[in-house]
C-alpha cells in the first residue's frame, strides 16, 4: 500500500497480474495479433454487462449526475476557519436489481436485461490459471476500491454533519420564533392596554365636560325660570296703571264747555294707554319666548343626561377591560368575536356627537342668557316707559314745573354722561395715536430684516419660513396700522358728534331752565292716589 500526503483517498497499486495487458501478454503464446484479437473480444464483451447500454435502456440520466429532488442549502454565514458548505437532496438511481457478483449470482443465471448468452464466472482464486482475462475483468468491475469506500464514508459523515447543522438551525429558529411571538404578544397586549387607557382618559374628559355643561345648563334654566316669573309679574303689574289712566279719561269727559280742550294732559293720558297696551303685548311675546327657550333647554338637558349616562356606563366597562390581565378571572374564548363589528360610530363621529351636544347646550345657554338680558332690558324699558308716561301725566295734571324739573334733571344727567364720554373718547384718541406710533419700530425692524436677507448670495436667497413669516409680519403690522387709523378717524368723528351733542344739551338745558320759572307756578295738579312707583319695580 502507498499513501500520498495531500490526499484523503488511498491510491491503490494493482497487482501487475491483474492488469489487462499483463494478463493478455503473460503467456508466451500470445503475440501482437492475439493481443489485438483479445482486445476486440474484450470490447464486445462489455455489451453483456448489466450497466451497458447495448442490451437495454440506460439506468442513469443523460448528464451522468444524480437527479435533484430538493432545494439547495448553503450555510448563510461562513466562518473564517471553515469554507462555505452546501448540500442538496438528490435522488440516487438504484443499481441493478441483481448485481453481478461471484457470491450472489449463479453461474447459469441469466438476468432479464441481458440479451447475450449467460456467462460462467469462475472463482478468482482458481480462475487465474484457466482464464486470466476473465479473472482480471471480474476483479476490476465487481469490486469497490478503497478510495470509493473512503469517499462513501466521507459522504456519510458530511450528510450527518449537514443534517445536524440543519436540525440545530431549525431548533434555533424555533426558539427565536417563540421569543419573538412572546414579545410580540406582550407588546400587543401592552399596546391594547395603553389604547384602552387613552380611551378611558378621553371618555373621562368628555364625561367631565358633559357634567360641567349640564350643571351650567341647569343653573341657567333655574335663572331663566326666575326671569319668567319676573316677566309674568311685570305683565300683571301693567294692568292697574292701565285701568287708572282709562278712568282718568272717563272722568275728564265730565268737563264742561271750553274746559274740554285737547291739552297736553289728555295727550299724555292717551300716550300712556297706548304705551301700556304695547308693553303688555311685548311682555306677553317675551313670556312665550321664555317658555319656548325653557323647553329647548330641557331638551338639551335631556340629551346631556342621556350622553352622560352612556359615558358612565362606557367608563365602567373600559375600566374593567383595562384592569384585565392574563391571570384575571372571567376571561374566556369568544370565537369569531374579532370578525363581529358592533360599532355604529367612529372616533371622529363619537367626539363630534358629544361636542355637538355640548355646543347645543352652550348655544341654548347663550340664547337663554341673551333672552334674560333682553328680558331685563325690556322690563326696564317697560318700567321706564310706564313710569315716564305716568310721570308725564302726573306732571301735566299736577305741576308742569315738576315736569320741567324732571326734564332738567334728565338733561343734566345726559350732559354729565356726555361730558364724561367726551373725556373718555379724548383719552381713547390719544391711546390710538400712541398705538399707531408704537407700530413704527416693529415695522422698521421687520422691513430691515427683509432688506438685510435680500443680500444673501446664490441659492441662499431661499423663500424659507423666516422670509414668509417676515412678510406676514409686515403685512400684519400694516393692516394693524390701517385699522388703527380707521378707528382713529371714527373716534375723532364721534368726538365731534359728542361735542355737537353737548352743545345741544347745554342749549336744551338753558331753555328748560327758562321754562321752569314759567310753569312752576301755573301748572298744578295731583294724581298721587295710586302708588304706581311701588308696583313697577323689577
XYZ file of C-alpha atoms in Angstrom:
538
model
C 0.000 0.000 0.000
C 1.142 3.535 -0.774
C -0.367 6.820 0.542
C 0.013 10.410 -0.657
C 0.376 13.136 1.949
C -2.015 15.638 0.301
C -4.891 13.226 -0.439
C -7.694 11.837 1.702
C -8.169 8.776 -0.543
C -5.988 5.726 -0.807
C -4.090 5.235 -4.074
C -4.112 1.526 -4.701
C -1.425 -0.088 -6.825
C -2.959 -3.113 -8.505
C -1.141 -6.278 -8.797
C 0.638 -6.486 -12.144
C -1.026 -9.783 -12.725
C -4.452 -8.142 -12.672
C -3.643 -5.568 -15.344
C -5.276 -6.321 -18.652
C -2.139 -6.007 -20.760
C -0.143 -8.162 -18.401
C -2.901 -10.749 -18.357
C -3.032 -10.820 -22.111
C 0.751 -10.889 -22.580
C 1.530 -13.146 -19.575
C 1.736 -16.268 -21.768
C 4.353 -16.510 -24.371
C 1.966 -17.913 -26.959
C 0.080 -14.565 -27.148
C 1.663 -12.126 -29.529
C 0.630 -8.889 -31.142
C -2.155 -10.283 -33.336
C -3.528 -12.370 -30.491
C -3.430 -9.365 -28.218
C -5.425 -7.281 -30.714
C -7.935 -10.092 -31.083
C -8.337 -10.312 -27.312
C -8.879 -6.574 -27.082
C -11.629 -6.741 -29.687
C -13.293 -9.560 -27.816
C -12.975 -7.517 -24.639
C -14.784 -4.584 -26.233
C -17.536 -6.874 -27.485
C -17.837 -8.445 -24.066
C -18.637 -5.091 -22.467
C -22.076 -5.151 -24.102
C -23.105 -8.074 -21.937
C -22.743 -6.088 -18.673
C -25.962 -5.024 -17.000
C -24.881 -1.371 -16.873
C -24.068 -1.336 -20.552
C -26.445 0.444 -22.928
C -26.130 -2.253 -25.519
C -28.667 -4.643 -24.030
C -31.337 -2.177 -22.720
C -32.185 1.395 -21.710
C -29.658 3.421 -19.735
C -30.325 3.375 -15.993
C -28.711 6.799 -15.489
C -29.721 10.248 -16.722
C -28.033 11.884 -19.691
C -25.765 14.177 -17.661
C -24.393 11.351 -15.559
C -25.306 13.226 -12.316
C -27.989 12.228 -9.816
C -31.339 13.984 -10.212
C -32.045 16.802 -7.705
C -35.305 16.380 -5.797
C -34.970 19.155 -3.188
C -33.663 22.670 -2.669
C -30.043 23.650 -2.464
C -28.938 24.595 1.026
C -25.854 26.625 1.874
C -24.544 27.862 5.180
C -25.676 31.526 5.402
C -22.764 32.733 7.480
C -19.459 31.057 6.578
C -16.814 31.023 9.246
C -13.257 32.207 8.591
C -11.874 28.826 9.548
C -14.402 26.804 7.552
C -15.367 27.243 3.904
C -18.960 27.758 2.833
C -20.623 24.378 2.612
C -23.677 23.469 0.643
C -25.770 20.387 0.311
C -28.800 19.316 -1.636
C -31.236 16.463 -1.547
C -30.823 14.203 -4.583
C -32.417 11.017 -5.774
C -29.963 8.189 -6.282
C -30.509 5.945 -9.248
C -30.882 2.388 -7.975
C -28.346 -0.172 -9.110
C -29.343 -3.293 -10.949
C -31.819 -5.406 -9.118
C -29.471 -8.413 -9.458
C -25.830 -7.276 -9.109
C -23.268 -9.322 -10.852
C -21.024 -10.684 -8.139
C -19.302 -14.004 -7.757
C -21.014 -14.816 -4.474
C -24.643 -13.873 -5.333
C -25.066 -14.770 -8.999
C -25.416 -18.353 -10.063
C -23.090 -19.278 -12.935
C -26.028 -20.353 -15.086
C -28.393 -17.426 -14.051
C -29.328 -15.004 -16.820
C -30.847 -11.621 -15.794
C -33.875 -10.394 -17.803
C -31.974 -7.337 -19.065
C -29.198 -9.377 -20.689
C -29.672 -10.390 -24.289
C -26.400 -12.285 -24.677
C -25.635 -15.792 -23.602
C -25.102 -16.488 -19.898
C -21.589 -16.358 -18.585
C -19.832 -18.610 -16.143
C -17.685 -16.737 -13.652
C -15.001 -18.963 -12.183
C -13.594 -18.453 -8.781
C -10.964 -15.699 -8.617
C -8.579 -17.967 -6.800
C -8.680 -20.822 -9.314
C -9.700 -18.904 -12.415
C -6.390 -17.167 -12.925
C -4.867 -20.279 -14.380
C -7.919 -21.102 -16.527
C -8.935 -17.683 -17.885
C -6.718 -14.790 -16.744
C -8.521 -12.265 -18.942
C -11.919 -13.020 -17.410
C -10.438 -13.067 -13.903
C -8.982 -9.565 -14.442
C -12.282 -8.251 -15.716
C -14.107 -9.705 -12.742
C -11.609 -8.185 -10.296
C -11.899 -4.735 -11.920
C -15.705 -4.497 -12.367
C -17.170 -6.373 -9.436
C -15.197 -4.863 -6.550
C -15.022 -1.404 -4.911
C -11.706 0.334 -4.396
C -10.555 1.703 -1.015
C -10.863 5.218 -2.469
C -14.527 4.609 -3.188
C -15.000 3.222 0.309
C -13.296 6.268 1.862
C -15.396 8.607 -0.334
C -18.527 6.794 0.784
C -17.542 7.243 4.439
C -16.755 10.903 3.912
C -20.130 11.384 2.168
C -21.890 9.695 5.066
C -20.106 11.917 7.577
C -20.845 15.047 5.512
C -24.507 14.093 5.282
C -24.637 13.574 9.055
C -22.965 16.962 9.627
C -25.370 18.668 7.244
C -28.402 17.063 8.863
C -27.193 18.008 12.355
C -26.491 21.549 11.207
C -29.945 21.762 9.664
C -31.519 20.402 12.865
C -29.583 22.890 15.030
C -30.660 25.732 12.770
C -34.290 24.596 12.965
C -34.074 24.461 16.761
C -32.520 27.939 16.951
C -35.133 29.327 14.570
C -37.886 27.713 16.649
C -36.502 29.281 19.836
C -36.180 32.654 18.131
C -39.733 32.388 16.806
C -41.025 31.511 20.284
C -39.253 34.526 21.793
C -40.468 36.807 19.021
C -44.076 35.628 19.352
C -43.940 36.044 23.144
C -42.508 39.548 22.837
C -44.957 40.452 20.079
C -47.910 39.163 22.113
C -46.777 41.031 25.233
C -46.159 44.205 23.234
C -49.562 43.890 21.544
C -51.259 43.426 24.920
C -49.423 46.437 26.362
C -50.362 48.498 23.311
C -54.024 47.456 23.637
C -53.962 48.325 27.351
C -52.426 51.685 26.566
C -55.086 52.345 23.946
C -57.837 51.425 26.415
C -56.207 53.751 28.968
C -56.196 56.553 26.424
C -59.822 55.791 25.668
C -60.653 55.966 29.373
C -58.927 59.347 29.513
C -60.963 60.577 26.535
C -64.239 59.282 27.968
C -63.412 60.811 31.358
C -62.643 64.138 29.706
C -65.927 64.193 27.805
C -67.786 62.937 30.903
C -66.416 65.852 32.905
C -67.211 68.283 30.107
C -70.756 66.975 29.861
C -71.189 67.088 33.637
C -69.877 70.648 33.830
C -72.062 71.747 30.939
C -75.083 70.019 32.495
C -74.588 71.865 35.776
C -74.274 75.167 33.953
C -77.377 74.446 31.893
C -79.418 73.526 34.981
C -78.288 76.719 36.731
C -79.112 78.771 33.633
C -82.539 77.128 33.368
C -83.260 77.971 37.010
C -82.285 81.612 36.454
C -84.411 81.726 33.301
C -87.358 80.322 35.254
C -86.973 83.167 37.763
C -86.870 85.590 34.850
C -90.105 84.067 33.563
C -91.745 84.767 36.913
C -90.492 88.346 36.818
C -91.877 88.843 33.307
C -95.215 87.380 34.352
C -95.316 89.682 37.367
C -94.443 92.692 35.171
C -97.260 91.705 32.800
C -99.671 91.595 35.702
C -98.403 94.912 37.096
C -99.248 96.779 33.877
C -102.973 96.151 34.424
C -103.692 98.587 37.309
C -101.962 101.650 35.704
C -103.970 100.991 32.501
C -107.224 100.975 34.477
C -106.227 104.200 36.276
C -105.419 106.001 33.002
C -108.690 104.860 31.413
C -110.616 106.033 34.494
C -108.900 109.390 34.335
C -110.014 109.806 30.725
C -113.540 108.789 31.681
C -113.703 111.351 34.484
C -112.274 114.106 32.255
C -115.216 113.549 29.907
C -117.405 115.213 32.580
C -115.784 118.608 31.879
C -117.958 121.285 30.526
C -117.728 123.864 27.786
C -114.318 125.243 26.900
C -112.647 123.145 29.515
C -112.945 120.204 27.163
C -109.709 121.065 25.494
C -107.353 118.572 23.902
C -104.498 119.636 26.057
C -101.161 118.108 26.909
C -102.656 116.197 29.842
C -105.115 114.387 27.602
C -102.378 113.658 25.111
C -100.208 112.285 27.882
C -103.023 110.037 29.073
C -103.645 108.710 25.549
C -99.917 108.068 25.101
C -99.815 106.328 28.458
C -102.662 103.994 27.499
C -101.080 103.144 24.152
C -97.731 102.555 25.831
C -99.250 100.250 28.446
C -101.038 98.166 25.810
C -97.875 97.917 23.684
C -95.917 96.962 26.805
C -98.397 94.216 27.584
C -98.028 92.803 24.065
C -94.245 92.907 24.309
C -94.252 91.246 27.714
C -96.636 88.545 26.501
C -94.423 87.807 23.462
C -91.378 87.746 25.752
C -93.171 85.338 28.088
C -93.851 82.963 25.161
C -90.206 83.155 24.080
C -89.051 82.310 27.575
C -91.394 79.295 27.713
C -90.061 78.040 24.369
C -86.485 78.606 25.476
C -87.111 76.649 28.679
C -88.433 73.781 26.536
C -85.289 73.895 24.368
C -83.106 73.951 27.471
C -84.912 70.904 28.849
C -84.361 69.109 25.519
C -80.626 69.938 25.588
C -80.514 68.877 29.236
C -82.090 65.523 28.390
C -79.505 64.985 25.594
C -76.674 65.787 28.006
C -78.052 63.485 30.691
C -78.501 60.657 28.168
C -74.946 61.073 26.845
C -73.599 61.356 30.381
C -75.305 58.101 31.366
C -73.778 56.376 28.334
C -70.357 57.801 29.218
C -70.644 56.499 32.787
C -71.560 53.009 31.542
C -68.766 53.018 28.973
C -66.269 54.241 31.553
C -67.149 51.330 33.846
C -66.776 48.773 31.030
C -63.465 50.225 29.820
C -62.138 50.382 33.384
C -62.885 46.674 33.857
C -61.275 45.884 30.474
C -58.209 47.963 31.375
C -57.787 46.018 34.630
C -57.966 42.586 32.954
C -54.725 40.613 32.724
C -53.647 37.097 31.796
C -54.322 35.944 35.359
C -57.720 37.620 35.721
C -60.863 35.634 36.419
C -63.683 35.513 33.928
C -61.591 35.608 30.758
C -62.733 33.149 28.096
C -62.633 32.366 24.393
C -65.160 34.043 22.143
C -64.584 32.557 18.728
C -65.091 34.908 15.806
C -65.641 37.959 18.024
C -62.946 39.834 16.089
C -64.986 39.427 12.901
C -68.128 40.881 14.511
C -68.210 44.675 14.269
C -70.933 46.112 16.541
C -69.661 49.686 16.243
C -72.007 52.348 14.898
C -69.634 55.303 15.077
C -66.011 56.250 14.625
C -63.733 58.237 16.907
C -64.475 61.398 14.950
C -68.243 60.933 14.922
C -68.209 59.908 18.598
C -66.315 63.030 19.632
C -68.353 65.200 17.273
C -71.603 63.848 18.788
C -70.576 64.812 22.327
C -69.171 68.082 21.046
C -72.443 68.712 19.194
C -74.447 68.137 22.397
C -72.150 70.424 24.351
C -72.284 73.045 21.610
C -76.050 72.768 21.540
C -76.188 73.227 25.300
C -73.838 76.177 25.076
C -75.969 77.634 22.293
C -79.105 77.219 24.388
C -77.348 78.755 27.365
C -76.234 81.632 25.166
C -79.770 82.086 23.914
C -81.065 81.883 27.467
C -78.535 84.423 28.680
C -79.351 86.706 25.775
C -83.046 86.238 26.441
C -82.547 87.091 30.088
C -80.628 90.199 29.114
C -83.366 91.111 26.634
C -85.978 90.418 29.297
C -84.241 92.622 31.806
C -83.753 95.321 29.207
C -87.387 95.052 28.074
C -88.708 95.068 31.626
C -86.543 98.036 32.398
C -87.730 99.667 29.191
C -91.363 98.860 30.006
C -90.898 100.046 33.556
C -89.234 103.209 32.346
C -91.914 103.795 29.706
C -94.773 103.224 32.171
C -93.105 105.356 34.746
C -92.389 108.070 32.203
C -95.948 108.098 30.922
C -97.267 108.062 34.447
C -94.921 110.827 35.455
C -95.798 112.840 32.347
C -99.487 112.514 33.099
C -98.946 113.407 36.745
C -96.779 116.346 35.843
C -99.346 117.518 33.309
C -102.129 117.260 35.900
C -100.303 118.316 38.995
C -97.464 120.538 38.215
C -95.813 121.320 34.928
C -92.943 122.752 36.844
C -92.217 119.335 38.263
C -92.167 118.027 34.708
C -89.760 120.745 33.727
C -87.615 119.938 36.768
C -87.505 116.286 35.857
C -86.673 117.116 32.269
C -83.968 119.459 33.529
C -82.531 116.767 35.741
C -82.519 114.289 32.859
C -80.839 116.742 30.575
C -78.220 117.398 33.255
C -77.702 113.664 33.631
C -77.233 113.215 29.893
C -74.956 116.220 29.809
C -72.823 114.767 32.575
C -72.632 111.429 30.763
C -71.818 113.165 27.508
C -69.042 115.167 29.141
C -67.677 112.024 30.707
C -67.864 110.275 27.344
C -66.071 113.190 25.659
C -63.312 112.908 28.247
C -63.093 109.145 27.730
C -63.027 109.355 23.943
C -60.314 112.018 24.065
C -58.209 109.663 26.120
C -59.028 106.919 23.663
C -57.915 109.096 20.746
C -54.601 109.709 22.463
C -54.187 105.994 23.069
C -54.926 105.237 19.405
C -52.369 107.766 18.295
C -49.805 106.291 20.640
C -50.658 102.787 19.365
C -50.083 103.924 15.773
C -46.777 105.468 16.794
C -45.739 102.298 18.630
C -46.138 100.236 15.468
C -43.403 102.162 13.671
C -40.412 100.470 15.341
C -41.651 96.865 14.812
C -42.412 97.743 11.198
C -38.921 99.140 10.774
C -37.384 96.025 12.319
C -39.351 93.669 10.048
C -38.599 95.637 6.898
C -34.918 95.954 7.881
C -34.729 92.188 8.316
C -36.284 91.635 4.921
C -33.887 94.101 3.300
C -30.865 92.512 5.007
C -31.905 88.971 3.974
C -32.288 90.094 0.365
C -28.463 90.444 0.197
C -27.888 86.686 0.532
C -25.878 85.092 -2.245
C -26.759 82.403 -4.731
C -29.225 79.747 -3.735
C -29.173 81.054 -0.180
C -31.849 83.530 -1.301
C -34.438 80.977 -0.296
C -38.085 81.605 0.329
C -37.896 79.915 3.692
C -40.289 80.072 6.607
C -38.382 83.019 8.080
C -38.932 85.041 4.888
C -42.611 84.094 4.752
C -43.074 84.987 8.410
C -41.311 88.359 7.972
C -43.534 89.210 5.007
C -46.552 88.134 7.003
C -45.374 90.237 9.950
C -45.019 93.332 7.748
C -48.495 92.782 6.299
C -49.966 92.265 9.745
C -48.356 95.436 11.099
C -49.530 97.431 8.085
C -53.047 96.065 8.469
C -52.932 96.901 12.171
C -51.822 100.453 11.415
C -54.595 100.803 8.808
C -57.180 99.539 11.270
C -55.882 101.883 13.949
C -56.046 104.829 11.541
C -59.618 103.975 10.607
C -60.544 103.565 14.240
C -58.843 106.884 14.996
C -60.866 108.610 12.295
C -64.074 107.094 13.656
C -63.150 108.219 17.174
C -62.441 111.770 16.009
C -65.747 111.875 14.132
C -67.554 110.609 17.204
C -65.735 113.200 19.302
C -67.081 115.943 17.047
C -70.552 114.431 17.268
C -70.313 114.351 21.068
C -69.250 117.983 21.107
C -72.277 118.809 18.982
C -74.497 116.788 21.303
C -73.014 118.569 24.298
C -73.826 121.924 22.732
C -77.374 120.775 22.034
C -77.804 119.547 25.592
C -76.479 122.763 27.041
C -78.873 124.748 24.830
C -81.793 122.489 25.818
C -80.894 122.826 29.475
C -80.912 126.568 29.141
C -84.400 126.538 27.520
C -85.816 124.223 30.175
C -84.402 126.358 32.947
C -86.149 129.341 31.447
C -89.426 127.386 31.019
C -89.245 126.063 34.580
C -89.757 129.532 36.026
C -92.896 129.943 33.914
C -94.536 126.557 34.515
C -93.724 126.091 38.208
C -96.419 128.491 39.405
C -99.037 127.878 36.688
C -99.276 124.139 36.135
C -100.521 122.457 39.307
C -102.244 119.074 39.596
C -102.320 115.955 41.539
C -102.508 112.265 40.677
C -100.876 110.539 43.557
C -103.707 108.291 44.737
C -102.314 105.194 43.004
C -98.795 104.097 44.114
C -97.510 103.089 40.677
C -93.928 103.547 41.766
C -94.319 100.680 44.250
C -95.730 98.275 41.623
C -93.318 98.670 38.734
C -90.091 97.560 40.378
C -88.193 94.684 38.778
